[in-house]
PDB file of C-alpha atoms in Angstrom:
ATOM      1  CA  ALA A   1      53.487  71.358  76.808  1.00  0.00           C
ATOM      2  CA  GLN A   2      56.837  73.005  77.117  1.00  0.00           C
ATOM      3  CA  THR A   3      59.354  71.624  79.609  1.00  0.00           C
ATOM      4  CA  VAL A   4      62.813  72.612  80.790  1.00  0.00           C
ATOM      5  CA  THR A   5      65.192  70.060  82.270  1.00  0.00           C
ATOM      6  CA  GLN A   6      68.400  70.663  84.162  1.00  0.00           C
ATOM      7  CA  SER A   7      69.831  67.257  84.905  1.00  0.00           C
ATOM      8  CA  GLN A   8      72.721  68.400  87.086  1.00  0.00           C
ATOM      9  CA  PRO A   9      71.523  69.334  90.591  1.00  0.00           C
ATOM     10  CA  GLU A  10      75.042  70.330  91.596  1.00  0.00           C
ATOM     11  CA  MET A  11      78.358  71.041  89.898  1.00  0.00           C
ATOM     12  CA  SER A  12      81.788  71.987  91.194  1.00  0.00           C
ATOM     13  CA  VAL A  13      84.591  73.823  89.432  1.00  0.00           C
ATOM     14  CA  GLN A  14      88.039  74.904  90.442  1.00  0.00           C
ATOM     15  CA  GLU A  15      88.660  78.618  90.441  1.00  0.00           C
ATOM     16  CA  ALA A  16      89.944  79.836  87.043  1.00  0.00           C
ATOM     17  CA  GLU A  17      88.721  76.659  85.318  1.00  0.00           C
ATOM     18  CA  THR A  18      85.835  76.257  82.879  1.00  0.00           C
ATOM     19  CA  VAL A  19      82.502  74.625  83.632  1.00  0.00           C
ATOM     20  CA  THR A  20      79.486  73.807  81.493  1.00  0.00           C
ATOM     21  CA  LEU A  21      75.940  73.624  82.841  1.00  0.00           C
ATOM     22  CA  SER A  22      73.407  71.624  80.852  1.00  0.00           C
ATOM     23  CA  CYS A  23      69.840  72.444  79.930  1.00  0.00           C
ATOM     24  CA  THR A  24      67.429  70.727  77.588  1.00  0.00           C
ATOM     25  CA  TYR A  25      63.942  71.774  76.693  1.00  0.00           C
ATOM     26  CA  ASP A  26      60.978  70.547  74.777  1.00  0.00           C
ATOM     27  CA  THR A  27      58.654  72.656  72.676  1.00  0.00           C
ATOM     28  CA  SER A  28      56.672  72.564  69.468  1.00  0.00           C
ATOM     29  CA  GLU A  29      57.083  76.291  68.934  1.00  0.00           C
ATOM     30  CA  SER A  30      59.549  77.614  66.388  1.00  0.00           C
ATOM     31  CA  ASP A  31      59.981  81.068  67.870  1.00  0.00           C
ATOM     32  CA  TYR A  32      61.071  81.354  71.474  1.00  0.00           C
ATOM     33  CA  TYR A  33      63.758  82.666  73.767  1.00  0.00           C
ATOM     34  CA  LEU A  34      66.066  80.969  76.229  1.00  0.00           C
ATOM     35  CA  PHE A  35      67.669  82.483  79.289  1.00  0.00           C
ATOM     36  CA  TRP A  36      70.153  81.665  82.003  1.00  0.00           C
ATOM     37  CA  TYR A  37      69.572  83.300  85.373  1.00  0.00           C
ATOM     38  CA  LYS A  38      71.889  83.297  88.354  1.00  0.00           C
ATOM     39  CA  GLN A  39      70.599  83.255  91.924  1.00  0.00           C
ATOM     40  CA  PRO A  40      73.332  83.908  94.521  1.00  0.00           C
ATOM     41  CA  PRO A  41      72.749  83.393  98.251  1.00  0.00           C
ATOM     42  CA  SER A  42      71.132  86.838  98.358  1.00  0.00           C
ATOM     43  CA  ARG A  43      68.256  85.218  96.393  1.00  0.00           C
ATOM     44  CA  GLN A  44      68.273  87.967  93.784  1.00  0.00           C
ATOM     45  CA  MET A  45      67.588  86.530  90.325  1.00  0.00           C
ATOM     46  CA  ILE A  46      70.063  88.014  87.874  1.00  0.00           C
ATOM     47  CA  LEU A  47      69.946  87.596  84.110  1.00  0.00           C
ATOM     48  CA  VAL A  48      73.197  86.086  82.852  1.00  0.00           C
ATOM     49  CA  ILE A  49      72.569  85.626  79.164  1.00  0.00           C
ATOM     50  CA  ARG A  50      69.752  85.326  76.647  1.00  0.00           C
ATOM     51  CA  GLN A  51      69.407  83.605  73.279  1.00  0.00           C
ATOM     52  CA  GLU A  52      66.804  84.145  70.589  1.00  0.00           C
ATOM     53  CA  ALA A  53      65.884  80.877  68.898  1.00  0.00           C
ATOM     54  CA  TYR A  54      65.943  82.400  65.418  1.00  0.00           C
ATOM     55  CA  LYS A  55      69.593  83.382  65.804  1.00  0.00           C
ATOM     56  CA  GLN A  56      72.129  80.757  64.862  1.00  0.00           C
ATOM     57  CA  GLN A  57      74.999  82.559  66.538  1.00  0.00           C
ATOM     58  CA  ASN A  58      75.570  81.581  70.130  1.00  0.00           C
ATOM     59  CA  ALA A  59      75.188  84.401  72.638  1.00  0.00           C
ATOM     60  CA  THR A  60      78.190  85.498  74.674  1.00  0.00           C
ATOM     61  CA  GLU A  61      78.525  87.850  77.599  1.00  0.00           C
ATOM     62  CA  ASN A  62      82.082  88.290  78.837  1.00  0.00           C
ATOM     63  CA  ARG A  63      83.066  84.996  80.527  1.00  0.00           C
ATOM     64  CA  PHE A  64      79.636  83.466  79.868  1.00  0.00           C
ATOM     65  CA  SER A  65      78.661  81.823  76.611  1.00  0.00           C
ATOM     66  CA  VAL A  66      76.038  79.378  75.457  1.00  0.00           C
ATOM     67  CA  ASN A  67      76.013  76.409  73.154  1.00  0.00           C
ATOM     68  CA  PHE A  68      72.590  76.526  71.544  1.00  0.00           C
ATOM     69  CA  GLN A  69      71.645  73.442  69.565  1.00  0.00           C
ATOM     70  CA  LYS A  70      68.134  74.086  68.270  1.00  0.00           C
ATOM     71  CA  ALA A  71      67.604  70.717  66.621  1.00  0.00           C
ATOM     72  CA  ALA A  72      68.700  68.899  69.750  1.00  0.00           C
ATOM     73  CA  LYS A  73      66.806  71.373  71.967  1.00  0.00           C
ATOM     74  CA  SER A  74      69.863  71.909  74.069  1.00  0.00           C
ATOM     75  CA  PHE A  75      71.036  75.142  75.671  1.00  0.00           C
ATOM     76  CA  SER A  76      74.156  74.792  77.796  1.00  0.00           C
ATOM     77  CA  LEU A  77      75.978  77.555  79.650  1.00  0.00           C
ATOM     78  CA  LYS A  78      79.761  77.735  79.674  1.00  0.00           C
ATOM     79  CA  ILE A  79      81.519  79.754  82.347  1.00  0.00           C
ATOM     80  CA  SER A  80      85.161  80.436  81.612  1.00  0.00           C
ATOM     81  CA  ASP A  81      87.790  81.494  84.141  1.00  0.00           C
ATOM     82  CA  SER A  82      85.428  80.695  87.019  1.00  0.00           C
ATOM     83  CA  GLN A  83      85.490  83.077  89.948  1.00  0.00           C
ATOM     84  CA  LEU A  84      84.385  82.654  93.545  1.00  0.00           C
ATOM     85  CA  GLY A  85      81.577  85.105  92.868  1.00  0.00           C
ATOM     86  CA  ASP A  86      80.126  82.740  90.286  1.00  0.00           C
ATOM     87  CA  ALA A  87      78.998  80.392  93.044  1.00  0.00           C
ATOM     88  CA  ALA A  88      75.202  80.369  92.892  1.00  0.00           C
ATOM     89  CA  MET A  89      72.140  78.533  91.660  1.00  0.00           C
ATOM     90  CA  TYR A  90      71.786  78.743  87.910  1.00  0.00           C
ATOM     91  CA  PHE A  91      68.374  78.471  86.284  1.00  0.00           C
ATOM     92  CA  CYS A  92      67.668  77.816  82.653  1.00  0.00           C
ATOM     93  CA  ALA A  93      64.416  79.370  81.425  1.00  0.00           C
ATOM     94  CA  TYR A  94      62.271  79.001  78.331  1.00  0.00           C
ATOM     95  CA  SER A  95      60.078  81.806  77.075  1.00  0.00           C
ATOM     96  CA  GLY A  96      57.527  81.107  74.379  1.00  0.00           C
ATOM     97  CA  THR A  97      54.234  82.467  73.224  1.00  0.00           C
ATOM     98  CA  TYR A  98      52.278  81.480  76.259  1.00  0.00           C
ATOM     99  CA  LYS A  99      54.655  80.416  78.983  1.00  0.00           C
ATOM    100  CA  TYR A 100      57.776  81.316  80.860  1.00  0.00           C
ATOM    101  CA  ILE A 101      59.177  78.123  82.373  1.00  0.00           C
ATOM    102  CA  PHE A 102      62.161  77.655  84.648  1.00  0.00           C
ATOM    103  CA  GLY A 103      64.250  74.548  85.155  1.00  0.00           C
ATOM    104  CA  THR A 104      64.916  73.179  88.623  1.00  0.00           C
ATOM    105  CA  GLY A 105      68.342  74.744  88.816  1.00  0.00           C
ATOM    106  CA  THR A 106      71.969  73.698  89.136  1.00  0.00           C
ATOM    107  CA  ARG A 107      73.957  74.661  92.199  1.00  0.00           C
ATOM    108  CA  LEU A 108      77.466  75.686  91.190  1.00  0.00           C
ATOM    109  CA  LYS A 109      80.253  75.514  93.743  1.00  0.00           C
ATOM    110  CA  VAL A 110      83.551  77.234  93.008  1.00  0.00           C
ATOM    111  CA  LEU A 111      86.539  75.774  94.805  1.00  0.00           C
ATOM    112  CA  ALA A 112      89.452  78.018  95.745  1.00  0.00           C
TER     113      ALA A 112
ATOM    114  CA  ASP B   1      67.559 103.403  87.915  1.00  0.00           C
ATOM    115  CA  ALA B   2      65.920 101.567  90.752  1.00  0.00           C
ATOM    116  CA  GLY B   3      65.158  97.956  90.064  1.00  0.00           C
ATOM    117  CA  VAL B   4      62.024  96.092  91.020  1.00  0.00           C
ATOM    118  CA  ILE B   5      61.154  96.860  94.626  1.00  0.00           C
ATOM    119  CA  GLN B   6      59.403  94.388  96.882  1.00  0.00           C
ATOM    120  CA  SER B   7      58.159  94.743 100.419  1.00  0.00           C
ATOM    121  CA  PRO B   8      58.382  93.404 102.972  1.00  0.00           C
ATOM    122  CA  ARG B   9      61.613  91.455 102.532  1.00  0.00           C
ATOM    123  CA  HIS B  10      60.628  89.054 105.292  1.00  0.00           C
ATOM    124  CA  GLU B  11      57.228  88.204 106.709  1.00  0.00           C
ATOM    125  CA  VAL B  12      56.379  85.862 109.538  1.00  0.00           C
ATOM    126  CA  THR B  13      52.728  85.280 110.281  1.00  0.00           C
ATOM    127  CA  GLU B  14      50.436  82.787 111.867  1.00  0.00           C
ATOM    128  CA  MET B  15      48.156  80.432 110.039  1.00  0.00           C
ATOM    129  CA  GLY B  16      44.854  82.038 109.187  1.00  0.00           C
ATOM    130  CA  GLN B  17      46.179  85.560 108.977  1.00  0.00           C
ATOM    131  CA  GLU B  18      46.010  87.712 105.873  1.00  0.00           C
ATOM    132  CA  VAL B  19      49.303  88.417 104.132  1.00  0.00           C
ATOM    133  CA  THR B  20      49.879  91.172 101.580  1.00  0.00           C
ATOM    134  CA  LEU B  21      53.020  91.323  99.470  1.00  0.00           C
ATOM    135  CA  ARG B  22      53.843  94.455  97.517  1.00  0.00           C
ATOM    136  CA  CYS B  23      55.733  95.164  94.328  1.00  0.00           C
ATOM    137  CA  LYS B  24      56.833  98.247  92.452  1.00  0.00           C
ATOM    138  CA  PRO B  25      57.987  97.403  88.905  1.00  0.00           C
ATOM    139  CA  ILE B  26      60.682  99.216  86.995  1.00  0.00           C
ATOM    140  CA  SER B  27      59.350 102.506  85.658  1.00  0.00           C
ATOM    141  CA  GLY B  28      58.224 102.163  82.056  1.00  0.00           C
ATOM    142  CA  HIS B  29      57.806  98.398  82.190  1.00  0.00           C
ATOM    143  CA  ASN B  30      54.398  97.239  80.995  1.00  0.00           C
ATOM    144  CA  SER B  31      54.383  93.666  82.229  1.00  0.00           C
ATOM    145  CA  LEU B  32      54.527  92.331  85.763  1.00  0.00           C
ATOM    146  CA  PHE B  33      54.901  88.784  86.996  1.00  0.00           C
ATOM    147  CA  TRP B  34      54.485  87.124  90.388  1.00  0.00           C
ATOM    148  CA  TYR B  35      56.439  83.925  91.127  1.00  0.00           C
ATOM    149  CA  ARG B  36      56.680  81.560  94.055  1.00  0.00           C
ATOM    150  CA  GLN B  37      59.857  79.609  94.815  1.00  0.00           C
ATOM    151  CA  THR B  38      59.991  76.535  97.041  1.00  0.00           C
ATOM    152  CA  MET B  39      62.436  73.694  97.374  1.00  0.00           C
ATOM    153  CA  MET B  40      59.816  71.174  96.352  1.00  0.00           C
ATOM    154  CA  ARG B  41      58.298  72.919  93.344  1.00  0.00           C
ATOM    155  CA  GLY B  42      61.044  75.271  92.200  1.00  0.00           C
ATOM    156  CA  LEU B  43      60.083  78.576  90.616  1.00  0.00           C
ATOM    157  CA  GLU B  44      56.431  78.785  89.627  1.00  0.00           C
ATOM    158  CA  LEU B  45      54.695  81.574  87.721  1.00  0.00           C
ATOM    159  CA  LEU B  46      51.570  82.581  89.623  1.00  0.00           C
ATOM    160  CA  ILE B  47      50.132  85.432  87.571  1.00  0.00           C
ATOM    161  CA  TYR B  48      51.095  87.827  84.802  1.00  0.00           C
ATOM    162  CA  PHE B  49      49.805  91.362  84.162  1.00  0.00           C
ATOM    163  CA  ASN B  50      50.124  93.491  81.076  1.00  0.00           C
ATOM    164  CA  ASN B  51      49.188  97.166  81.200  1.00  0.00           C
ATOM    165  CA  ASN B  52      47.672  96.507  84.637  1.00  0.00           C
ATOM    166  CA  VAL B  53      45.348  93.795  83.317  1.00  0.00           C
ATOM    167  CA  PRO B  54      45.720  90.169  84.446  1.00  0.00           C
ATOM    168  CA  ILE B  55      46.561  88.101  81.373  1.00  0.00           C
ATOM    169  CA  ASP B  56      47.351  84.675  82.774  1.00  0.00           C
ATOM    170  CA  ASP B  57      46.439  83.622  86.297  1.00  0.00           C
ATOM    171  CA  SER B  58      46.485  79.888  85.654  1.00  0.00           C
ATOM    172  CA  GLY B  59      49.309  79.469  88.139  1.00  0.00           C
ATOM    173  CA  MET B  60      47.430  80.913  91.096  1.00  0.00           C
ATOM    174  CA  PRO B  61      47.131  77.905  93.405  1.00  0.00           C
ATOM    175  CA  GLU B  62      43.676  78.505  94.832  1.00  0.00           C
ATOM    176  CA  ASP B  63      41.090  81.077  95.776  1.00  0.00           C
ATOM    177  CA  ARG B  64      43.038  82.080  98.842  1.00  0.00           C
ATOM    178  CA  PHE B  65      45.448  83.846  96.522  1.00  0.00           C
ATOM    179  CA  SER B  66      44.568  87.083  94.778  1.00  0.00           C
ATOM    180  CA  ALA B  67      46.591  89.682  92.923  1.00  0.00           C
ATOM    181  CA  LYS B  68      45.859  93.218  91.844  1.00  0.00           C
ATOM    182  CA  MET B  69      47.574  95.912  89.865  1.00  0.00           C
ATOM    183  CA  PRO B  70      45.677  99.163  90.418  1.00  0.00           C
ATOM    184  CA  ASN B  71      48.199 101.215  88.453  1.00  0.00           C
ATOM    185  CA  ALA B  72      51.399 100.863  86.457  1.00  0.00           C
ATOM    186  CA  SER B  73      53.655 101.318  89.457  1.00  0.00           C
ATOM    187  CA  PHE B  74      52.139  99.039  92.059  1.00  0.00           C
ATOM    188  CA  SER B  75      50.929  95.475  92.496  1.00  0.00           C
ATOM    189  CA  THR B  76      49.887  93.344  95.440  1.00  0.00           C
ATOM    190  CA  LEU B  77      49.682  89.624  96.046  1.00  0.00           C
ATOM    191  CA  LYS B  78      47.352  88.713  98.875  1.00  0.00           C
ATOM    192  CA  ILE B  79      46.922  85.413 100.683  1.00  0.00           C
ATOM    193  CA  GLN B  80      43.839  85.081 102.839  1.00  0.00           C
ATOM    194  CA  PRO B  81      43.770  82.969 104.929  1.00  0.00           C
ATOM    195  CA  SER B  82      47.414  81.940 104.943  1.00  0.00           C
ATOM    196  CA  GLU B  83      48.520  78.349 105.556  1.00  0.00           C
ATOM    197  CA  PRO B  84      51.908  76.842 106.490  1.00  0.00           C
ATOM    198  CA  ARG B  85      52.248  75.377 102.983  1.00  0.00           C
ATOM    199  CA  ASP B  86      52.277  78.915 101.598  1.00  0.00           C
ATOM    200  CA  SER B  87      55.716  79.410 103.134  1.00  0.00           C
ATOM    201  CA  ALA B  88      58.030  80.284 100.252  1.00  0.00           C
ATOM    202  CA  VAL B  89      59.955  83.084  98.630  1.00  0.00           C
ATOM    203  CA  TYR B  90      57.706  85.227  96.459  1.00  0.00           C
ATOM    204  CA  PHE B  91      59.283  87.126  93.604  1.00  0.00           C
ATOM    205  CA  CYS B  92      57.942  89.944  91.534  1.00  0.00           C
ATOM    206  CA  ALA B  93      59.428  90.606  88.103  1.00  0.00           C
ATOM    207  CA  SER B  94      58.771  93.162  85.397  1.00  0.00           C
ATOM    208  CA  SER B  95      59.530  93.413  81.713  1.00  0.00           C
ATOM    209  CA  LEU B  96      59.484  96.164  79.165  1.00  0.00           C
ATOM    210  CA  ALA B  97      56.789  94.872  76.847  1.00  0.00           C
ATOM    211  CA  MET B  98      54.049  92.344  76.531  1.00  0.00           C
ATOM    212  CA  GLY B  99      54.940  88.796  75.818  1.00  0.00           C
ATOM    213  CA  TYR B 100      56.962  86.112  77.418  1.00  0.00           C
ATOM    214  CA  GLN B 101      59.890  86.754  75.088  1.00  0.00           C
ATOM    215  CA  GLU B 102      60.987  89.832  76.950  1.00  0.00           C
ATOM    216  CA  THR B 103      63.714  89.699  79.562  1.00  0.00           C
ATOM    217  CA  GLN B 104      62.302  89.771  83.059  1.00  0.00           C
ATOM    218  CA  TYR B 105      63.930  91.734  85.839  1.00  0.00           C
ATOM    219  CA  PHE B 106      63.381  90.314  89.288  1.00  0.00           C
ATOM    220  CA  GLY B 107      62.933  91.958  92.640  1.00  0.00           C
ATOM    221  CA  PRO B 108      64.817  90.718  95.722  1.00  0.00           C
ATOM    222  CA  GLY B 109      61.913  88.555  96.837  1.00  0.00           C
ATOM    223  CA  THR B 110      59.811  88.313  99.979  1.00  0.00           C
ATOM    224  CA  ARG B 111      60.505  85.381 102.259  1.00  0.00           C
ATOM    225  CA  LEU B 112      57.207  84.319 103.807  1.00  0.00           C
ATOM    226  CA  LEU B 113      56.958  81.998 106.767  1.00  0.00           C
ATOM    227  CA  VAL B 114      53.525  80.909 107.927  1.00  0.00           C
ATOM    228  CA  LEU B 115      53.552  79.249 111.335  1.00  0.00           C
TER     229      LEU B 115
END
């Protein structure tokens, strides 16, 4: 069965600094997708970035980028130039043939 | 374009009462998902529809829960009878096409409290 693990319940970063959130997953599938979602206090789930497993190039979206290591089954999110508005819960998600699975989340605090 | 719309945003009810949560997916999206989020269990997929047909309901916790999608623009999640342990935030999400590989767009959620 597929699993998604986020081992950091909480992280803190100073405003304007860089932070990396970790995510590992387990699957026997070769074709799948990985996502990072952000959930601010409003509870709205917002897609941050997505990565197709067949693509070797790491996805980037403005200040957000991923480090996708397929062999290691690792999918970390890097946030550069952190802003106060980045404070939220961040969920890693795996999407395969039969399941869409979310990790338990990492709460990111941004310190002014 | 309007995103996924959910109603009500908040619901407080007493144990034993029937609760109906509503969702309007993004126009043109063919797949619809219902999730439940709690502190203890995180975000759980309850049921998934494609073209109005339930495809995977393995996450529905028990017979007290039922979901319908009578047309492409409307879905309901019903709990009857409700119990305090059903208290959670319920999210609806939609995606453009069939398959879990598509990006899902979430509604704002319904916070349910069962007393």
